[in-house]
XYZ file of N, CA, C and O in Angstrom:
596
model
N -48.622 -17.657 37.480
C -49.948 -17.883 36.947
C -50.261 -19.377 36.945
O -49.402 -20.108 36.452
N -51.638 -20.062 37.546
C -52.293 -21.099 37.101
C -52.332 -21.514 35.655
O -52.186 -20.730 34.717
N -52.516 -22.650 35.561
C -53.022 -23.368 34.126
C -54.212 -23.253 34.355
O -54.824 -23.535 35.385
N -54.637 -22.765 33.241
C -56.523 -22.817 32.879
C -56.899 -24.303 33.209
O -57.959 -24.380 33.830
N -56.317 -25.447 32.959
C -56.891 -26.651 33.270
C -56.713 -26.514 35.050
O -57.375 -27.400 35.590
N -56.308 -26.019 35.607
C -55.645 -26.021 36.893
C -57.261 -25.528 38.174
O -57.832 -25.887 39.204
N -57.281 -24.526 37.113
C -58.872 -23.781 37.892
C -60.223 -24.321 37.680
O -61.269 -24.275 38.327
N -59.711 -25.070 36.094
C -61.168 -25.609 35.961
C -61.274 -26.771 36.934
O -62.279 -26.961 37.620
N -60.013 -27.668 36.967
C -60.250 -28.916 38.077
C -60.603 -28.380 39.122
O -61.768 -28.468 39.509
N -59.808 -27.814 39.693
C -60.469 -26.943 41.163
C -61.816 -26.417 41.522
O -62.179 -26.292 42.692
N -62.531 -26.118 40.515
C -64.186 -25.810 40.235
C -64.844 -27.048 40.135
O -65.767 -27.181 40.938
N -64.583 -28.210 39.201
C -64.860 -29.298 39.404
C -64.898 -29.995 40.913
O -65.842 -30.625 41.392
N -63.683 -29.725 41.498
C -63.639 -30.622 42.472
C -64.569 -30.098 43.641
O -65.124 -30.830 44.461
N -64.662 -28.588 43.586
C -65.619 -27.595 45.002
C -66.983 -28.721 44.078
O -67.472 -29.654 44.716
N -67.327 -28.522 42.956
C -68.953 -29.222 42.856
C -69.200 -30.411 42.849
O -70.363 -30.812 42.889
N -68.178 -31.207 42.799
C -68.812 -32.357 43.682
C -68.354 -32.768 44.971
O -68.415 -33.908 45.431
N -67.707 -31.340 45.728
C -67.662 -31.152 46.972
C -69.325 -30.876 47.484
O -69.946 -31.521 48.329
N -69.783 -29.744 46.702
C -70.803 -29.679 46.913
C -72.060 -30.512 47.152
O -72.677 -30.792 48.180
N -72.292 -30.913 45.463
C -72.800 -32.418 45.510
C -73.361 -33.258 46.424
O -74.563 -33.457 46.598
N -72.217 -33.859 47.137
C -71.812 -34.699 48.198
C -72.643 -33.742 49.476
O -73.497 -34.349 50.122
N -72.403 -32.398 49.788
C -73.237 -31.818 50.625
C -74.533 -31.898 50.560
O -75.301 -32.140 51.492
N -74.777 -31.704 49.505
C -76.380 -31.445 49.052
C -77.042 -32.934 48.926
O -78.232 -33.029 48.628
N -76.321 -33.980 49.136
C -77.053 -34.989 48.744
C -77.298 -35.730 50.615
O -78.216 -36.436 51.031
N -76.175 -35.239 51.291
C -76.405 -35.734 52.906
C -77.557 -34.939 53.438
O -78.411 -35.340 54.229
N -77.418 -33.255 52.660
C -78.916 -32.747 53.297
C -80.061 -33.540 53.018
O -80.933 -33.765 53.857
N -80.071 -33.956 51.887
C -81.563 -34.587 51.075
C -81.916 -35.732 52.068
O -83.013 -35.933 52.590
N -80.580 -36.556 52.248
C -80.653 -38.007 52.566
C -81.386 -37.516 54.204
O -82.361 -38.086 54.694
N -80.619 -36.305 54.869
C -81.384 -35.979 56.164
C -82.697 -35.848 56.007
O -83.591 -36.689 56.099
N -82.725 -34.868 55.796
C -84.570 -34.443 55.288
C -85.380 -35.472 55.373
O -86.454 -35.364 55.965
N -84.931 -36.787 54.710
C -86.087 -38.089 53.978
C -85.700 -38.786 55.516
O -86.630 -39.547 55.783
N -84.667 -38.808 56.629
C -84.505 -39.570 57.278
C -85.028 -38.644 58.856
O -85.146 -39.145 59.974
N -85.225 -37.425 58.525
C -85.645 -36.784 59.774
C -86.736 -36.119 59.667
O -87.117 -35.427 60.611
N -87.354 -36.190 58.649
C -88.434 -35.223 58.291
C -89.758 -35.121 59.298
O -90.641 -34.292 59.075
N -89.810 -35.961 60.327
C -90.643 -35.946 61.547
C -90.504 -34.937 62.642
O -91.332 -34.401 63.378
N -88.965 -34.823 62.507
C -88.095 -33.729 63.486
C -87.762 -32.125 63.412
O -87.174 -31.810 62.377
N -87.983 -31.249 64.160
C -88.125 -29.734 63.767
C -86.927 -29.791 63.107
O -85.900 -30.077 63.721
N -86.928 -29.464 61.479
C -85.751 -28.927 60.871
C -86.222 -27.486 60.461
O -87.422 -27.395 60.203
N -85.383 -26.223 60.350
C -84.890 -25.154 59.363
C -83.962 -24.881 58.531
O -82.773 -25.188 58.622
N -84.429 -24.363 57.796
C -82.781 -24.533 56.325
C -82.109 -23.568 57.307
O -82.912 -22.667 57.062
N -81.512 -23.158 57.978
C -80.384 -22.199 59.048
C -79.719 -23.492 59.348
O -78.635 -23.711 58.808
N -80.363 -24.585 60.335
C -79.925 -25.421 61.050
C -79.076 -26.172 59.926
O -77.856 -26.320 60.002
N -80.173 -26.801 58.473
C -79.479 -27.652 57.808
C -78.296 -27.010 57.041
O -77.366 -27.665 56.570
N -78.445 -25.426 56.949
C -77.082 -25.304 56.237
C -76.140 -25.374 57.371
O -75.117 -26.030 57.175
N -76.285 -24.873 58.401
C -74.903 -24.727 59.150
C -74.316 -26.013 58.979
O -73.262 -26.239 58.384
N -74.962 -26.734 59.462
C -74.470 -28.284 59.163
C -74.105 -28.759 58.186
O -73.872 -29.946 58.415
N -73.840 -28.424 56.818
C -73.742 -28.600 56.036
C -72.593 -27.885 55.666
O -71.745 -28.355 54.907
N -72.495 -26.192 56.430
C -70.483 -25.862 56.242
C -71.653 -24.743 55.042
O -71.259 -24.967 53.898
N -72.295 -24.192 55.024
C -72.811 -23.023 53.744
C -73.748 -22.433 54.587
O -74.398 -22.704 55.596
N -73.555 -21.424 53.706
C -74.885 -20.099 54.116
C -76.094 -20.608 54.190
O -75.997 -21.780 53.825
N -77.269 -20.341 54.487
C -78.496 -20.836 53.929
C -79.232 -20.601 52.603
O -80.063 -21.331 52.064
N -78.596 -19.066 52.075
C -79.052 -19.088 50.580
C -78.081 -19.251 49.877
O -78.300 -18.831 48.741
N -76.574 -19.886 50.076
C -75.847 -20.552 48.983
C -76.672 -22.129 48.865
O -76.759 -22.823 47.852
N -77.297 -22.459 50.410
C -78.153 -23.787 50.070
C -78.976 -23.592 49.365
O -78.954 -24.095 48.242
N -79.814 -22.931 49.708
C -81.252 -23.142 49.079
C -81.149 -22.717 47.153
O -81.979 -22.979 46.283
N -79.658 -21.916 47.011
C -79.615 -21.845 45.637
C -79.016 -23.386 45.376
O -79.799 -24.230 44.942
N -77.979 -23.656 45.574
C -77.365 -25.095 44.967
C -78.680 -26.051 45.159
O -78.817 -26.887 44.267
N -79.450 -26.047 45.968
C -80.195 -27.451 46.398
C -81.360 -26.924 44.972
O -81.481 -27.704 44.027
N -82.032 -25.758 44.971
C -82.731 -25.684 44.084
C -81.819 -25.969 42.289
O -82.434 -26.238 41.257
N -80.841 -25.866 42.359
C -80.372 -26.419 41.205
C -80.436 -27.511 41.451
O -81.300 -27.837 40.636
N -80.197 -28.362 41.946
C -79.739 -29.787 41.789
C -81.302 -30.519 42.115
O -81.576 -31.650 41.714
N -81.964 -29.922 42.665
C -83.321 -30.800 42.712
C -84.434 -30.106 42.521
O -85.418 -30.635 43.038
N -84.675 -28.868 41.828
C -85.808 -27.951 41.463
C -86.297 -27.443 42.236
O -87.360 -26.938 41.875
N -85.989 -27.270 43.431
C -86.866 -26.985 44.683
C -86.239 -26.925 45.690
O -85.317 -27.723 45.864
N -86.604 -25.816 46.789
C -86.237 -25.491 47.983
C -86.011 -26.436 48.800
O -86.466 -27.561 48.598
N -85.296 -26.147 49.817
C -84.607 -27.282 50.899
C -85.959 -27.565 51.693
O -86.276 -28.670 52.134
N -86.885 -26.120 51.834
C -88.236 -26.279 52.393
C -89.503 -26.445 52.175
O -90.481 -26.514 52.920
N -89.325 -26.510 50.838
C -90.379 -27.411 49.654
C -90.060 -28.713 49.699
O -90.893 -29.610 49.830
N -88.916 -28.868 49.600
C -88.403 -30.336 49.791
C -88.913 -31.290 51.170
O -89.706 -32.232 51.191
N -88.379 -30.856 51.941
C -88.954 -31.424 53.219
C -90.723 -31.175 53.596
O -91.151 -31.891 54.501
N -91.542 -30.378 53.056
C -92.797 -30.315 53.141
C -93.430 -31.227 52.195
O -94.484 -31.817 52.432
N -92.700 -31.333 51.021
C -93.182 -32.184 50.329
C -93.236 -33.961 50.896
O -94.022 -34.838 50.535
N -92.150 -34.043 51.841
C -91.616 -35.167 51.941
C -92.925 -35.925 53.340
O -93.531 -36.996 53.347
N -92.904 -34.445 54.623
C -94.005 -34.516 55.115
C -95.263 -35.113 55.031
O -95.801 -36.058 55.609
N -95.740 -33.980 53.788
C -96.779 -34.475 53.190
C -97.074 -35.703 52.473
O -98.237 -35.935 52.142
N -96.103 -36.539 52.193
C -96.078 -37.632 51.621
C -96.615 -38.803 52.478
O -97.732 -39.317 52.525
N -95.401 -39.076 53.175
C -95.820 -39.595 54.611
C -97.244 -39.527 55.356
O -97.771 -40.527 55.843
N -97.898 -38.039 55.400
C -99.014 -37.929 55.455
C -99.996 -38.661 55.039
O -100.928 -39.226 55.611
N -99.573 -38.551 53.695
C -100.823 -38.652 53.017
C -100.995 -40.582 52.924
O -102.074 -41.051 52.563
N -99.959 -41.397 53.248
C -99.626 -42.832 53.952
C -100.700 -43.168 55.448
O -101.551 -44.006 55.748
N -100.254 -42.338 55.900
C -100.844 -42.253 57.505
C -102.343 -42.348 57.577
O -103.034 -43.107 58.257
N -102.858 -40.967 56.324
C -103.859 -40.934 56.494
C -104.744 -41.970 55.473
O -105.929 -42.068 55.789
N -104.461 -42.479 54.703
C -104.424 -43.710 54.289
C -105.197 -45.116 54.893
O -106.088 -45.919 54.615
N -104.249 -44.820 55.852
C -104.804 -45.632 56.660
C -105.673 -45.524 57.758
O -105.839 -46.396 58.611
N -106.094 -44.681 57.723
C -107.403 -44.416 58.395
C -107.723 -44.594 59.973
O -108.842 -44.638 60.485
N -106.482 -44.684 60.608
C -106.501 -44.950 62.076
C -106.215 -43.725 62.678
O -106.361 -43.584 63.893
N -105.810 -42.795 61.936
C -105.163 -41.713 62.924
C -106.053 -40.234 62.448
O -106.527 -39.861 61.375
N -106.012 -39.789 63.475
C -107.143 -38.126 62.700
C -105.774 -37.435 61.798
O -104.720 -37.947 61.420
N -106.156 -36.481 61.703
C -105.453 -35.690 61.234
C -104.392 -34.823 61.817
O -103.344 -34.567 61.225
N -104.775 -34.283 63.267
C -104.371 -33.421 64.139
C -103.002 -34.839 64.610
O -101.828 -34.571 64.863
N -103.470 -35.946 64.609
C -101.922 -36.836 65.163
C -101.124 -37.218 63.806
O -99.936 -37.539 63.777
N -101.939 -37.132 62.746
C -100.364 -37.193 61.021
C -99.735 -35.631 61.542
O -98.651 -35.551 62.119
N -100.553 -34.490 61.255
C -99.666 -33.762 61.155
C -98.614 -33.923 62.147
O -97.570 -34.348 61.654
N -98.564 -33.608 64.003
C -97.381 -33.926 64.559
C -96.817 -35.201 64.332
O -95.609 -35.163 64.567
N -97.191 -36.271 63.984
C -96.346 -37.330 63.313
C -95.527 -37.367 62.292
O -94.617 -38.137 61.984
N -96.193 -35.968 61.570
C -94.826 -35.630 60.403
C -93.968 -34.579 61.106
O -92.875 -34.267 60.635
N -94.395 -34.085 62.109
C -93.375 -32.939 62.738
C -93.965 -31.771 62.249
O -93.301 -30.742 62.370
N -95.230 -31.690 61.644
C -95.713 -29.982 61.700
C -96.643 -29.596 62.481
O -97.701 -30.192 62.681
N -96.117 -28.071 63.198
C -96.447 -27.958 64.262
C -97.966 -26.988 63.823
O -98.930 -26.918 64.585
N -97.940 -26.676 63.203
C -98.873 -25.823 62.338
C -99.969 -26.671 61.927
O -99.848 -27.760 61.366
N -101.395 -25.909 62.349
C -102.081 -27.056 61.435
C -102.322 -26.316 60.088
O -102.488 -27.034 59.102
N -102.363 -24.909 59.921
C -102.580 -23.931 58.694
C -101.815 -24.127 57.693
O -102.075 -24.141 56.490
N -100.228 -24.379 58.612
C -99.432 -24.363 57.558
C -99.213 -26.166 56.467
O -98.933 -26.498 55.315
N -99.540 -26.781 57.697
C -99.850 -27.884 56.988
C -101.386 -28.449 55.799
O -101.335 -29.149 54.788
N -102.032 -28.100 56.157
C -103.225 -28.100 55.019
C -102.818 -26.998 54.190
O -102.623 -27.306 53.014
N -102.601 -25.544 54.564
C -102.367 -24.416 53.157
C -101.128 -25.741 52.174
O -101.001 -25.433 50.989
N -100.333 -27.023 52.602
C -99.090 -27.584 52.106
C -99.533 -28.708 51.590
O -99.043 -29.278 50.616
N -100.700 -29.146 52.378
C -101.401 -30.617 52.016
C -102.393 -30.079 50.916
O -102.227 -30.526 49.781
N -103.289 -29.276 51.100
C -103.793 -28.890 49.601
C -103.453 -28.617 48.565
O -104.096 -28.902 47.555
N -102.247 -27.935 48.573
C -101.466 -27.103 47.536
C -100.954 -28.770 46.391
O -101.182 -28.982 45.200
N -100.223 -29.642 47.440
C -99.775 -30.861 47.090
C -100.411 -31.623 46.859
O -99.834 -32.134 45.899
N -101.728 -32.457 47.102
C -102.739 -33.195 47.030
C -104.193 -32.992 46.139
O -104.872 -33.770 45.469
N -104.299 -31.709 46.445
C -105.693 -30.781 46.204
C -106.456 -31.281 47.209
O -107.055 -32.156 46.583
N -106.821 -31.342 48.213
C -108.130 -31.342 49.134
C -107.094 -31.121 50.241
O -105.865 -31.155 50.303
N -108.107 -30.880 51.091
C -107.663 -30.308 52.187
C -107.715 -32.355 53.174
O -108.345 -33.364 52.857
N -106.785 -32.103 54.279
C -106.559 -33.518 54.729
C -107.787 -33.713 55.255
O -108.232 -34.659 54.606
N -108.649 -33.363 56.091
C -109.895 -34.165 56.334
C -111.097 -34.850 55.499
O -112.051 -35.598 55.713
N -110.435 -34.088 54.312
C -111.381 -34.382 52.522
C -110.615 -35.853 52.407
O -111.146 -36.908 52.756
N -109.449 -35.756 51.928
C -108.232 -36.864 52.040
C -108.765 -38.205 53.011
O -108.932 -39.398 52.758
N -108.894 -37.581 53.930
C -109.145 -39.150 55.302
C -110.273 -39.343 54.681
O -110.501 -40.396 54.086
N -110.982 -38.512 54.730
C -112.752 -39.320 54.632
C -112.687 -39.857 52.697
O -113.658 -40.514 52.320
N -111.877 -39.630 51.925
C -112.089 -39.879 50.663
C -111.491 -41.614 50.459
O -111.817 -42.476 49.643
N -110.621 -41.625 51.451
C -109.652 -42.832 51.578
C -110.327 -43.548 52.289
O -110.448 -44.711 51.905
N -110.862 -43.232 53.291
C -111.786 -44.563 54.218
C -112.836 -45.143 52.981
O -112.933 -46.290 52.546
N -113.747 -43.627 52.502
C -114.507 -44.806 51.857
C -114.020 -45.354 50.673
O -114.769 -46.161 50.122
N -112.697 -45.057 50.023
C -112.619 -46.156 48.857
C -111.989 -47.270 49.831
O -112.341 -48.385 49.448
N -111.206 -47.315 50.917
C -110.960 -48.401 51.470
C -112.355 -49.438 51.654
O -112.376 -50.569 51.168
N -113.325 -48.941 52.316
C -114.784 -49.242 52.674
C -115.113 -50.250 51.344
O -115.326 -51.453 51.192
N -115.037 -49.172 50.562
C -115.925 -49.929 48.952
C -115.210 -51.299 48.503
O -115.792 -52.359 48.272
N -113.568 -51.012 48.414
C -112.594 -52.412 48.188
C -113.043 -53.336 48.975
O -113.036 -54.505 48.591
N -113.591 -52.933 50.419
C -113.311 -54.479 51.093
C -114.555 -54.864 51.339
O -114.913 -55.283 52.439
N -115.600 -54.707 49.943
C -117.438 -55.238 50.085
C -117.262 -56.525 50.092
O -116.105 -56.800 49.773
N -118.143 -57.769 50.401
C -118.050 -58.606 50.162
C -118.275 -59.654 48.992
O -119.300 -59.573 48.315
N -117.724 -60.225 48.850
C -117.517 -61.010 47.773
C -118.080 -62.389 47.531
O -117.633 -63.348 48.160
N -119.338 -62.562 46.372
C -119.835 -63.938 46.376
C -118.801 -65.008 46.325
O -117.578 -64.884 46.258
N -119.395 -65.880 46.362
C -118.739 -67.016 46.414
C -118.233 -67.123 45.193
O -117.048 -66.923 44.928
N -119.377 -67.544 44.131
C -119.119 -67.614 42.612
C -118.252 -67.022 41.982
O -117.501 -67.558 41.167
N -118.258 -65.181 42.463
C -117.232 -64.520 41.770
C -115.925 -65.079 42.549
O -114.962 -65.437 41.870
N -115.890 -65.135 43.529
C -114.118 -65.877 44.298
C -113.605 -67.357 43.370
O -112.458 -67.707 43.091
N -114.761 -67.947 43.079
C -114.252 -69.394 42.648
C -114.031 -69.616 41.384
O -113.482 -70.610 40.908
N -114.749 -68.047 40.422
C -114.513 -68.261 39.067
C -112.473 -67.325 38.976
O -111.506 -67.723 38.326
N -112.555 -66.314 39.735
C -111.218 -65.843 40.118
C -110.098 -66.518 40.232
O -109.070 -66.132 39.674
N -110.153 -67.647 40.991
C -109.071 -68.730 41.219
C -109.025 -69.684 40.384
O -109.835 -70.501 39.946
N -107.680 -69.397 40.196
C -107.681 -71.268 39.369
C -107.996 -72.806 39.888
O -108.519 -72.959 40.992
N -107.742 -73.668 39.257
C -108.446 -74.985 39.661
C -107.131 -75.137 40.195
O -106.037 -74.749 39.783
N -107.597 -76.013 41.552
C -106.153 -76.544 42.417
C -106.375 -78.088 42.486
O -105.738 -78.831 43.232
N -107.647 -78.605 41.362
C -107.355 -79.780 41.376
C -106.454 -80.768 40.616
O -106.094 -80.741 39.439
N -106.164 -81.702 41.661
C -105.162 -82.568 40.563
C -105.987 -83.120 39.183
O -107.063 -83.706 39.059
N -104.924 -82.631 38.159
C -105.131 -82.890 36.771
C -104.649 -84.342 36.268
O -103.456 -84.042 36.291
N -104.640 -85.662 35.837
C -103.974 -86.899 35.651
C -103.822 -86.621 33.972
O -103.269 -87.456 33.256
């Protein structure tokens, strides 16, 4: 027979065997998230089933391996579109979704507007920030850069 301390270390040591798994998936996800991933692909790689992943990963970070990475998508997205150079149809394959349904049913859900609401809401507060500016208000803004004796 084992020592009870014997099994508990051994349980200890598989979870932050685990751990350590679940944290290289994450670190992938945030570092490939442009690139076709499926939780199949990321568990194999990872040495687990796909729903021993998607259970451990939802413990350890509240959320699916594929919530996770849509979320991460959409993040990025919502950067891209930000900036106001790119439509929409080139963020989404720039985040790697090939879907445009599935990406707005993901960008709304996450954002609330749908991404072409998003672009056009962001250009014009970009628009409004960069009105021009009197003189007076610029010179009362800055401090004096003259020499003081």
């Amino acid at each position: 027979m084992c020592h009870p301390a014997w099994r508990r270390a051994r349980v200890a040591a598989q979870h932050l065997k685990d751990l350590a798994r679940l944290r290289r998936v994450r670190d992938r996800i945030d570092r490939e998230y442009a690139r076709p991933l499926d939780v199949d692909a990321l568990a194999r790689d990872a040495g687990m089933s796909p729903g021993h992943l998607g259970r451990l990963f939802r413990q350890a970070y509240g959320r699916s391996p594929y919530s996770y990475l849509m979320a991460r998508r959409v993040e990025h997205a919502t950067a891209l579109l930000r900036g106001g150079d790119l439509g929409v149809a080139e963020v989404r394959a720039r985040v790697g979704c090939s879907s445009s349904g599935v990406f707005g049913a993901h960008f709304a859900e996450r954002v609330g507007m749908e991404p072409d609401d998003y672009r056009r809401r962001a250009a014009d507060a970009l628009e409004r920030s960069a009105g021009p500016v009197r003189i007076r208000e610029a010179s009362a803004a800055l401090p004096s850069l003259a020499w003081q004796s």
